[in-house]
Short mmCIF file of C-alpha atoms in Angstrom, two decimals:
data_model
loop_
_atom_site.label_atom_id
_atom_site.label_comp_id
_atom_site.label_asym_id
_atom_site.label_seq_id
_atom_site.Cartn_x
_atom_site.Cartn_y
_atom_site.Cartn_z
CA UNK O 1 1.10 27.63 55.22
CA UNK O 2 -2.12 26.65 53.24
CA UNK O 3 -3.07 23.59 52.59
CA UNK O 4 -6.08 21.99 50.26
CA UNK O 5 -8.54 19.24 51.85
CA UNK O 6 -11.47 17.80 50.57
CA UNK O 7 -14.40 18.25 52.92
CA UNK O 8 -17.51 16.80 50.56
CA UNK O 9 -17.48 13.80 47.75
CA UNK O 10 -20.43 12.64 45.56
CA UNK O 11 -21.50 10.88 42.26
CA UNK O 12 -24.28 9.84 40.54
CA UNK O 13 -24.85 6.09 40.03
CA UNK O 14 -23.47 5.12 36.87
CA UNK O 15 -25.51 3.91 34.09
CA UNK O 16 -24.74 2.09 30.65
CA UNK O 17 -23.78 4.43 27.90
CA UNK O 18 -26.54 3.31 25.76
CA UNK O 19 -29.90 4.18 24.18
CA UNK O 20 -31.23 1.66 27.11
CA UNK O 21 -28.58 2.40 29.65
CA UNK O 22 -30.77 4.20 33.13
CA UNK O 23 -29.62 7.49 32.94
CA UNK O 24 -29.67 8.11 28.83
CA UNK O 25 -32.67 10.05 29.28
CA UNK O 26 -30.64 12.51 31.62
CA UNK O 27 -28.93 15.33 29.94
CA UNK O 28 -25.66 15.49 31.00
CA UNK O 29 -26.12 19.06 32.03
CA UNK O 30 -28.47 17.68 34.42
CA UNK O 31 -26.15 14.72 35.68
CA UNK O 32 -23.83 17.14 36.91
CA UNK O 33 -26.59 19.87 38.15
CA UNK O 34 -27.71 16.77 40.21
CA UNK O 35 -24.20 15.99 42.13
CA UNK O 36 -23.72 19.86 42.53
CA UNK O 37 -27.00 20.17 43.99
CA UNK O 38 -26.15 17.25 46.33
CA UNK O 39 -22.61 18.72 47.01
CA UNK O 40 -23.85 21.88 48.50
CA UNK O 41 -26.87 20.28 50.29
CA UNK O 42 -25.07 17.41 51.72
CA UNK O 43 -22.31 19.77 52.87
CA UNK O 44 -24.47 22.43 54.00
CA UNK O 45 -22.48 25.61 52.34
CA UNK O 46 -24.14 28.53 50.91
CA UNK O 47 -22.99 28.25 47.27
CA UNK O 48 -22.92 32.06 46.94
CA UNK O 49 -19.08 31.13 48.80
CA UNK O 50 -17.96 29.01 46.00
CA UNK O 51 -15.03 31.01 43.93
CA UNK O 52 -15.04 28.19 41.12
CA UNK O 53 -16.37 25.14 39.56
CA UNK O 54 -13.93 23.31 37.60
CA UNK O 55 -15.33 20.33 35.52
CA UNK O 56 -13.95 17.54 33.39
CA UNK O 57 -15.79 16.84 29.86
CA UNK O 58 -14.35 15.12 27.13
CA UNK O 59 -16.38 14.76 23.99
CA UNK O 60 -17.02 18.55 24.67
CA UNK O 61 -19.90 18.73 21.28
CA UNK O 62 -23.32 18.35 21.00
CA UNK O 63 -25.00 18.74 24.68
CA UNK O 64 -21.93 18.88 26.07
CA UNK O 65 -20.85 21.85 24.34
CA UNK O 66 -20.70 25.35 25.38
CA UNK O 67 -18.66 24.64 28.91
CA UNK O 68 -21.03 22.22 30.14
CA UNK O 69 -19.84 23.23 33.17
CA UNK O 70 -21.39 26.58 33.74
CA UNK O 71 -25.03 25.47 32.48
CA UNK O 72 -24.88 22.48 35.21
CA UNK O 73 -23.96 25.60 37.88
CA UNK O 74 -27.19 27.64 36.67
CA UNK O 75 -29.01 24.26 36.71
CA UNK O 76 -28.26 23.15 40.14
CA UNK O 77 -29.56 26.84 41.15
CA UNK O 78 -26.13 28.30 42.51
CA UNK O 79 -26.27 31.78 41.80
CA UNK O 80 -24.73 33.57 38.63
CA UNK O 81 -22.04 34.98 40.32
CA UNK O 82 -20.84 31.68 40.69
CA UNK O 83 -18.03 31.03 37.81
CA UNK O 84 -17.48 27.67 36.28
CA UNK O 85 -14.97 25.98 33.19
CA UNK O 86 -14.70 23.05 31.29
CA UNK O 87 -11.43 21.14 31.19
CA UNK O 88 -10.06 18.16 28.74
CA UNK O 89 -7.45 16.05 29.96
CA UNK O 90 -8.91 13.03 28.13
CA UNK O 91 -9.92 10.47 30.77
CA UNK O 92 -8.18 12.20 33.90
CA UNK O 93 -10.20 15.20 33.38
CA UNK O 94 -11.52 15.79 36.37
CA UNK O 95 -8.75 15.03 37.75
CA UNK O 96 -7.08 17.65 36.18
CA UNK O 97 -10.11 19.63 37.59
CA UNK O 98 -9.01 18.28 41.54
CA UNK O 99 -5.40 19.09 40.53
CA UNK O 100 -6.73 22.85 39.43
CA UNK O 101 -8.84 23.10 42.48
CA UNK O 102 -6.11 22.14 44.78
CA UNK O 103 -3.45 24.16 43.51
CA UNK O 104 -5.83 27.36 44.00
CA UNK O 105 -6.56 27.15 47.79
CA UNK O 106 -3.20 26.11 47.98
CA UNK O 107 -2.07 29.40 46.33
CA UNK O 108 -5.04 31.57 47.89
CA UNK O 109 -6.97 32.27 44.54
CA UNK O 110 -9.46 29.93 46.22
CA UNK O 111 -11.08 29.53 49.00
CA UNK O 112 -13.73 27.40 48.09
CA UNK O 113 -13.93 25.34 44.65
CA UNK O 114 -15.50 22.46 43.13
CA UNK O 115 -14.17 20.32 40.98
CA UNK O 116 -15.95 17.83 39.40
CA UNK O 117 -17.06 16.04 35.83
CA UNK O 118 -19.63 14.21 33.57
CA UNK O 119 -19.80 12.19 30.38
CA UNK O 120 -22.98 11.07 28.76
CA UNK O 121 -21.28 8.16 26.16
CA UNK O 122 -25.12 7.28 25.77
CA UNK O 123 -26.17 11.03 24.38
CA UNK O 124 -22.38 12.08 23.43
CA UNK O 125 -20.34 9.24 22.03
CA UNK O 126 -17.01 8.51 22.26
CA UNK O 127 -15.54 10.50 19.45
CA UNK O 128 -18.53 12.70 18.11
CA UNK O 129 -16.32 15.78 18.73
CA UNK O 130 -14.45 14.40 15.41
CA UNK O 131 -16.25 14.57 12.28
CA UNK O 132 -16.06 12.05 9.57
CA UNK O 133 -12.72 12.42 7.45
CA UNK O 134 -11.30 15.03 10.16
CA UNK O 135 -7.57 15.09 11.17
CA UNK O 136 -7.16 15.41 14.56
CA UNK O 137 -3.65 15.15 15.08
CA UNK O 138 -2.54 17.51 12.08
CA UNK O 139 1.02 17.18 9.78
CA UNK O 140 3.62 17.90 12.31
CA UNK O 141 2.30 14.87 14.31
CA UNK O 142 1.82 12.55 11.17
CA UNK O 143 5.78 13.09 10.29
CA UNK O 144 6.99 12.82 14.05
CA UNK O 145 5.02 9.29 13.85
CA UNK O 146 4.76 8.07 10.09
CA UNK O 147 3.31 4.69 11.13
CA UNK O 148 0.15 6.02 12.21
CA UNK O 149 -0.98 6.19 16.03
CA UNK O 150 -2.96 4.49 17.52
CA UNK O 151 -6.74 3.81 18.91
CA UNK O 152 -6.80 2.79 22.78
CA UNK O 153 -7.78 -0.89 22.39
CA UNK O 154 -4.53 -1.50 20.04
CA UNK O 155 -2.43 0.17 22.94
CA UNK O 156 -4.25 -2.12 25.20
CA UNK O 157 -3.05 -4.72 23.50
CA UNK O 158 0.04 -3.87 22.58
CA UNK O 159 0.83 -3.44 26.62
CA UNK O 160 -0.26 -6.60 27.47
CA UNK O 161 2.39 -7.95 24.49
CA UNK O 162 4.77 -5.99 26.07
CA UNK O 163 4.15 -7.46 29.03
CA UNK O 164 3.43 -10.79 28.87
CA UNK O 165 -0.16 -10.29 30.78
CA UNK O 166 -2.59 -13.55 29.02
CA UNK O 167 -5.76 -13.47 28.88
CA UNK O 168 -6.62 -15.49 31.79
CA UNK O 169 -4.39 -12.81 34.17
CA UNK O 170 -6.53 -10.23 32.08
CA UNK O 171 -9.74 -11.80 33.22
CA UNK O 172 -9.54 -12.63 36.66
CA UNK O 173 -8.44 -9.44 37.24
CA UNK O 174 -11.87 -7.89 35.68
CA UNK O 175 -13.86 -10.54 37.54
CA UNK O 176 -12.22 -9.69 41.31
CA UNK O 177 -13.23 -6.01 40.25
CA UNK O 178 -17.06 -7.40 39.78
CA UNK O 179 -16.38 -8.83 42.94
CA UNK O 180 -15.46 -6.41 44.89
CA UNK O 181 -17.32 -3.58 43.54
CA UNK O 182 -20.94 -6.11 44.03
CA UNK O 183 -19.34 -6.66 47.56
CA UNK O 184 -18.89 -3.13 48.32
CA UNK O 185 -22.72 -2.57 47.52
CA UNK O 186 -24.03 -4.99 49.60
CA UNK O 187 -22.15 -3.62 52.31
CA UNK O 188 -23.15 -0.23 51.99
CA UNK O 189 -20.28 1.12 51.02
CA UNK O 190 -21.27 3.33 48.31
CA UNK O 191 -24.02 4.68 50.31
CA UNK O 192 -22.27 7.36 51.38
CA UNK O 193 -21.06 8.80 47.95
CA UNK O 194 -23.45 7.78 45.40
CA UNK O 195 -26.38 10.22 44.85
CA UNK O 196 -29.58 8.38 43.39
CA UNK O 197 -31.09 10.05 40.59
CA UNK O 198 -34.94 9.13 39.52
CA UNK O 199 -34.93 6.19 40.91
CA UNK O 200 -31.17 4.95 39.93
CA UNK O 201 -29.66 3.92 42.81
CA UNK O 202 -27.27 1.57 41.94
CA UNK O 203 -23.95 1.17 39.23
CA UNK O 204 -25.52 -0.33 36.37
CA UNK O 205 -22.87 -2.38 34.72
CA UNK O 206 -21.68 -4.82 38.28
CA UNK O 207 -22.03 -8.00 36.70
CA UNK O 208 -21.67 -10.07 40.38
CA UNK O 209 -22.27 -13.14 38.76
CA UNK O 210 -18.90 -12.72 36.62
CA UNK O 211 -16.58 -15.61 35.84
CA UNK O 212 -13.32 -15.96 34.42
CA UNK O 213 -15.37 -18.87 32.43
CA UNK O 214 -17.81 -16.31 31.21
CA UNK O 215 -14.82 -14.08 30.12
CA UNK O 216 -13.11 -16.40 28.02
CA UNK O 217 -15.60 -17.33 25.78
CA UNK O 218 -15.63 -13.34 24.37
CA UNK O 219 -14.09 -12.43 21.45
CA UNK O 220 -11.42 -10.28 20.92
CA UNK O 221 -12.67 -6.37 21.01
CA UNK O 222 -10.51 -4.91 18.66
CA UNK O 223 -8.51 -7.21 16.17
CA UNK O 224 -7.77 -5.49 13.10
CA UNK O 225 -5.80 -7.20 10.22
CA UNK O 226 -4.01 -3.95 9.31
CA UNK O 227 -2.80 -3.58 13.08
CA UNK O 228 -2.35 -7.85 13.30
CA UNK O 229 -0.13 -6.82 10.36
CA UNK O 230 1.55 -4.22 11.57
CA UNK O 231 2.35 -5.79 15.36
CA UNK O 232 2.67 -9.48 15.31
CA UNK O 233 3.48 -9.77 18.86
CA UNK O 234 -0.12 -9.19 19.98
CA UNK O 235 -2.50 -11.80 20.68
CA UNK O 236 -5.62 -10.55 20.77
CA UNK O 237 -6.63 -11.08 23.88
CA UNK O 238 -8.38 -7.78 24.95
CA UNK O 239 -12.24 -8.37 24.96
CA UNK O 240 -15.21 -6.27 26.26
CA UNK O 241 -14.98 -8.17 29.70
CA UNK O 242 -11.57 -6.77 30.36
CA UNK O 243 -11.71 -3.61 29.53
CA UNK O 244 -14.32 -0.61 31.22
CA UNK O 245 -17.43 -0.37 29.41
CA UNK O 246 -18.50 3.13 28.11
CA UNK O 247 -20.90 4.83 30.72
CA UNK O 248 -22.66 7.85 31.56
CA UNK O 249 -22.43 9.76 35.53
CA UNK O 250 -21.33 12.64 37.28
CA UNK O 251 -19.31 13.45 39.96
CA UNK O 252 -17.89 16.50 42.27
CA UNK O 253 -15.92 17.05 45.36
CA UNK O 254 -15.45 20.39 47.58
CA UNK O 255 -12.34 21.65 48.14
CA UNK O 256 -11.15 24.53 50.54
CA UNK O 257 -8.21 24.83 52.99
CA UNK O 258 -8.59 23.13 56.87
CA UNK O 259 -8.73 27.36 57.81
CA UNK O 260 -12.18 27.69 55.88
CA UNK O 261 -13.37 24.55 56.70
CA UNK O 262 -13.00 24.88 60.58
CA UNK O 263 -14.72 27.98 59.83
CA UNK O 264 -17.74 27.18 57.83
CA UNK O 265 -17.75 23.52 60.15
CA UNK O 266 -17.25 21.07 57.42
CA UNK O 267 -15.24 17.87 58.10
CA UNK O 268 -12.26 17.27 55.92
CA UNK O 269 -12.14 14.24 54.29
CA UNK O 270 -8.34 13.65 53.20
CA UNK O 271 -5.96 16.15 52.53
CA UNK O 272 -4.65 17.07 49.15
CA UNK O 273 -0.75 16.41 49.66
CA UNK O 274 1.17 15.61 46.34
CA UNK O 275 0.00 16.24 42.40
CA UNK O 276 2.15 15.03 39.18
CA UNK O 277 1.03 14.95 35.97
CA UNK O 278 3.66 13.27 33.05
CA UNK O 279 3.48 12.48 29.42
CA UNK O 280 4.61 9.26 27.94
CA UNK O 281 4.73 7.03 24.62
CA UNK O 282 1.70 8.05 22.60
CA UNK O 283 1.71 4.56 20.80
CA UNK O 284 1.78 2.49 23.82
CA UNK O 285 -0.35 5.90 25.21
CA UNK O 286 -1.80 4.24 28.58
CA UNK O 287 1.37 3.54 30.18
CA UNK O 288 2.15 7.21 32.06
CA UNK O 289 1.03 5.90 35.11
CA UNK O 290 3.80 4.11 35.77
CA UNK O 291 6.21 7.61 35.74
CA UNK O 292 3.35 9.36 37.22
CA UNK O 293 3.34 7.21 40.30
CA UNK O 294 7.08 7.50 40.61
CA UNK O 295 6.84 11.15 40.02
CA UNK O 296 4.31 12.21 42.35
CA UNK O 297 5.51 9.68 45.17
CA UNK O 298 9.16 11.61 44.33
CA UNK O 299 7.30 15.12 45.16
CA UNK O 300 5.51 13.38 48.41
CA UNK O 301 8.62 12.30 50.11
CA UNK O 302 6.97 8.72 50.37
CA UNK O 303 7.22 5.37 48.76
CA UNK O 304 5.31 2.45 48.15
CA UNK O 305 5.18 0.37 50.78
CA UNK O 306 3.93 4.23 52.68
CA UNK O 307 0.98 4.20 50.57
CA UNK O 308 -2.32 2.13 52.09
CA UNK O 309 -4.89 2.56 49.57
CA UNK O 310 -4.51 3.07 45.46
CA UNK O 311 -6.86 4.04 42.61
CA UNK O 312 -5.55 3.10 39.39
CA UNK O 313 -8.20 4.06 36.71
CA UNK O 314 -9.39 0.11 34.75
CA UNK O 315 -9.54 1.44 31.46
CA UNK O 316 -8.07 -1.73 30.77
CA UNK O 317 -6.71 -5.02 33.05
CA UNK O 318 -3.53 -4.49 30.93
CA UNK O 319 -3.35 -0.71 31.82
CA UNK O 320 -3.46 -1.89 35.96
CA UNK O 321 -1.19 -5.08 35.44
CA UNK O 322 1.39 -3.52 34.04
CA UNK O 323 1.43 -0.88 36.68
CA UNK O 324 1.76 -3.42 39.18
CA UNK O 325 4.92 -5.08 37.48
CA UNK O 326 6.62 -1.73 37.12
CA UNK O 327 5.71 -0.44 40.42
CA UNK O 328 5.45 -4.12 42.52
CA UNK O 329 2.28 -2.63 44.25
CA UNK O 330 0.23 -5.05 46.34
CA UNK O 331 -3.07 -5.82 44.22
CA UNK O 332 -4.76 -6.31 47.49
CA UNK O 333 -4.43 -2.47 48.18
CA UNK O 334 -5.49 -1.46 44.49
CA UNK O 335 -9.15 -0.28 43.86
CA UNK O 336 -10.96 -2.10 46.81
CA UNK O 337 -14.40 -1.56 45.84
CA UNK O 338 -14.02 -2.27 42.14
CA UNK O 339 -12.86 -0.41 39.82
CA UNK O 340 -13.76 1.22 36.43
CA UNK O 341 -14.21 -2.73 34.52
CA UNK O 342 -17.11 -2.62 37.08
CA UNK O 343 -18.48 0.22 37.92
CA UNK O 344 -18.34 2.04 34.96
CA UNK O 345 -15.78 4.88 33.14
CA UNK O 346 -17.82 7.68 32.09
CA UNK O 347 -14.93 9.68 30.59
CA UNK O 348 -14.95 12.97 31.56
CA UNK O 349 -16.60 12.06 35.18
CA UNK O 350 -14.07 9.32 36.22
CA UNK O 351 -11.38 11.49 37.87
CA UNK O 352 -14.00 13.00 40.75
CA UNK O 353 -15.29 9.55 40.65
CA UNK O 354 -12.34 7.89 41.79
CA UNK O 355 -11.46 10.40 44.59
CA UNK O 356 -14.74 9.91 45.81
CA UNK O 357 -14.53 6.49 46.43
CA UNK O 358 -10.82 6.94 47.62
CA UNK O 359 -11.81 9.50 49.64
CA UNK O 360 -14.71 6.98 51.60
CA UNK O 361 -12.60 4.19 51.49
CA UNK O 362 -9.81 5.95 53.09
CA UNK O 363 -11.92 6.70 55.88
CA UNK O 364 -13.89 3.16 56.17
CA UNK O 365 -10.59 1.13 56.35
CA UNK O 366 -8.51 4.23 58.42
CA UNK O 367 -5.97 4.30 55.65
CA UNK O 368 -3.37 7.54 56.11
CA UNK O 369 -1.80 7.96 52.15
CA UNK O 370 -3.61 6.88 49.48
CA UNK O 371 -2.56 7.13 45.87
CA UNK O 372 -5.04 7.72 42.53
CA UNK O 373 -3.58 7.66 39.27
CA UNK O 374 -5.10 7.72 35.68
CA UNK O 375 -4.29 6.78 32.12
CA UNK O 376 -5.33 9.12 29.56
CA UNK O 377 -5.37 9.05 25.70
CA UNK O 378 -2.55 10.92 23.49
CA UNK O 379 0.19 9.52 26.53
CA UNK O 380 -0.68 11.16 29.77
CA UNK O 381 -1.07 10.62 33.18
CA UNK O 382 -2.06 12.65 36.50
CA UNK O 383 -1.09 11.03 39.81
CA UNK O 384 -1.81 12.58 43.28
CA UNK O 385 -1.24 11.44 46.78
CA UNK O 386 -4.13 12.00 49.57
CA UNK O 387 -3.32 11.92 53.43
CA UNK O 388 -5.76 11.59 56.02
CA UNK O 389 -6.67 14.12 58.16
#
């Protein structure tokens, strides 16, 4: 039977999503060109082999229009046989791309495939694909929820209401992912995955010098008196500390089956053993993680206390606290080199960005399961298990 490993993991360094930010002078065509370009070189393939590229954009206007996808293909200098598309899956884009990937050499439409993804919040905003006065959601939506959805920030609040997660909890939890993530670097632990691109070698936004007295004395990112109105319960207590900061990177992994790879001599990495993706509550919107995890652990046959290393994807402290009160996972084993609060969430690059650090950090601590979920806007989730090979 075929199976789906991951034999090469990479990403950019991560730079603010600003006008200043290191990378805004990068088109994001060219941030994923550059991990693509490192993909094949630091794996040694001949790209000519690759069936697919599967990549994860979300605010697909602008520059990152036209299936970004295929332009960062011809820009990395594969050749145009070489096929590529774009997917949206909100934040878990990419991986939704991994999920793709997998699924093909598992079913033998692959036998090589990259999936990967890129966001450039500093050339692309968050939300530019949405003109001024545009709808979105359309009628049938508006009468299935009369009150109105949502923006993320409210349901980040509105899940720490829920439950009961302060804002001290909500802060020391962003400043042990500074800590980590700054620890990680000076360890060399990221020198493995990241890529360095003119002279960015490092994640921009680890703030190593982080304290929970720092954090309190921000204010509250997203109070609204129409939304204070509507939901008295919350408190306010989301602020720009807590939550991920808005980024721009890249990132790709190659995929094939352990037949292929013996073949070609490439080293797998982890296998590709359980996927689940699962909708939820479009108010509270980031909470699917917590079915998705019981879902795809369901489908692996495993449960927690099997599981050595997890990813859950900081958009939010809330998001990862109130994971680990549904699920009782050990916060010890949850994103141990930082997570997004740190290191950065450049939308539509996050999901290869995760499995590449869970893929290295599996191997550096000689963990056999590992577990990498996401939150992802309009209430979805993908969750997929990884065992070492």
């Amino acid at each position: 039977m075929r199976d789906a490993v991951i034999v090469e993991a990479v990403r950019t360094p991560i730079g603010k999503g600003k006008p200043n930010g290191a990378l805004a002078h990068v088109h994001p065509v060219e941030l994923l060109a550059h991990t693509l370009r490192t993909l094949v070189e630091r794996s040694g393939i001949d790209p000519a082999l690759i069936d697919d590229v599967i990549g994860g954009t979300v605010d697909q206007v602008g520059e990152q229009a036209m299936n970004t996808t295929r332009y960062a293909v011809l820009s990395a200098g594969f050749p145009e046989s070489v096929p590529a598309t774009t997917v949206d899956r909100q934040c878990g884009s990419s991986q939704q791309a991994v999920h793709f990937a997998a699924q093909g050499v598992l079913s033998g439409a692959y036998d090589l495939v990259v999936a990967c993804g890129v966001e450039s919040m500093s050339r692309v905003p968050m939300w530019s694909n949405v003109p001024a006065g545009a709808d979105p959601f359309g009628p049938g939506v508006a009468e299935r929820y009369p009150e109105g959805l949502v923006p993320q920030g409210i349901s980040a609040e509105l899940i720490a209401a829920k439950w009961s997660i302060g804002r001290e909890q909500m802060d020391a939890f962003a400043v042990s992912s500074h800590r980590k993530a700054a620890e990680a670097w000076d360890s060399g632990l990221f020198d493995a995955e990241v890529a360095p691109l003119e002279g960015v070698a490092r994640d921009e936004c680890v703030r190593p010098g982080s304290t929970t007295e720092i954090l309190a004395g921000l204010k509250p990112a997203y109070h609204d008196p129409v939304f204070a109105e509507r939901f008295p319960q919350i408190e306010w207590n989301v602020t720009a500390g807590n939550a991920s900061p808005i980024n721009d990177g890249a990132s790709a992994v190659l995929i094939t089956s352990s037949e292929t790879a013996a073949r070609l001599g490439l080293r797998p990495l982890a296998r590709l053993h359980s996927f689940a993706v699962t909708g939820s509550d479009p108010l509270l919107m980031l909470t699917g993680v917590i079915p998705a995890t019981e879902k795809v652990l369901r489908r692996a046959s495993l449960t927690l206390d099997d599981v050595d290393l997890f990813e859950v994807n900081e958009a939010f402290s809330s998001v990862v606290l109130a994971w680990r009160q549904e699920t009782g996972a050990d916060l010890a084993r949850v994103n141990v080199h930082g997570g997004a609060i740190a290191l950065g969430h450049p939308l539509g690059a996050s999901g290869t960005r995760l499995t590449t650090t869970l893929v290295h950090a599996m191997r550096e601590r000689n963990a056999r399961y590992a577990l990498q979920t996401m939150c992802e806007a309009g209430g979805l989730a993908n969750a997929m298990v990884l065992e070492r090979v």
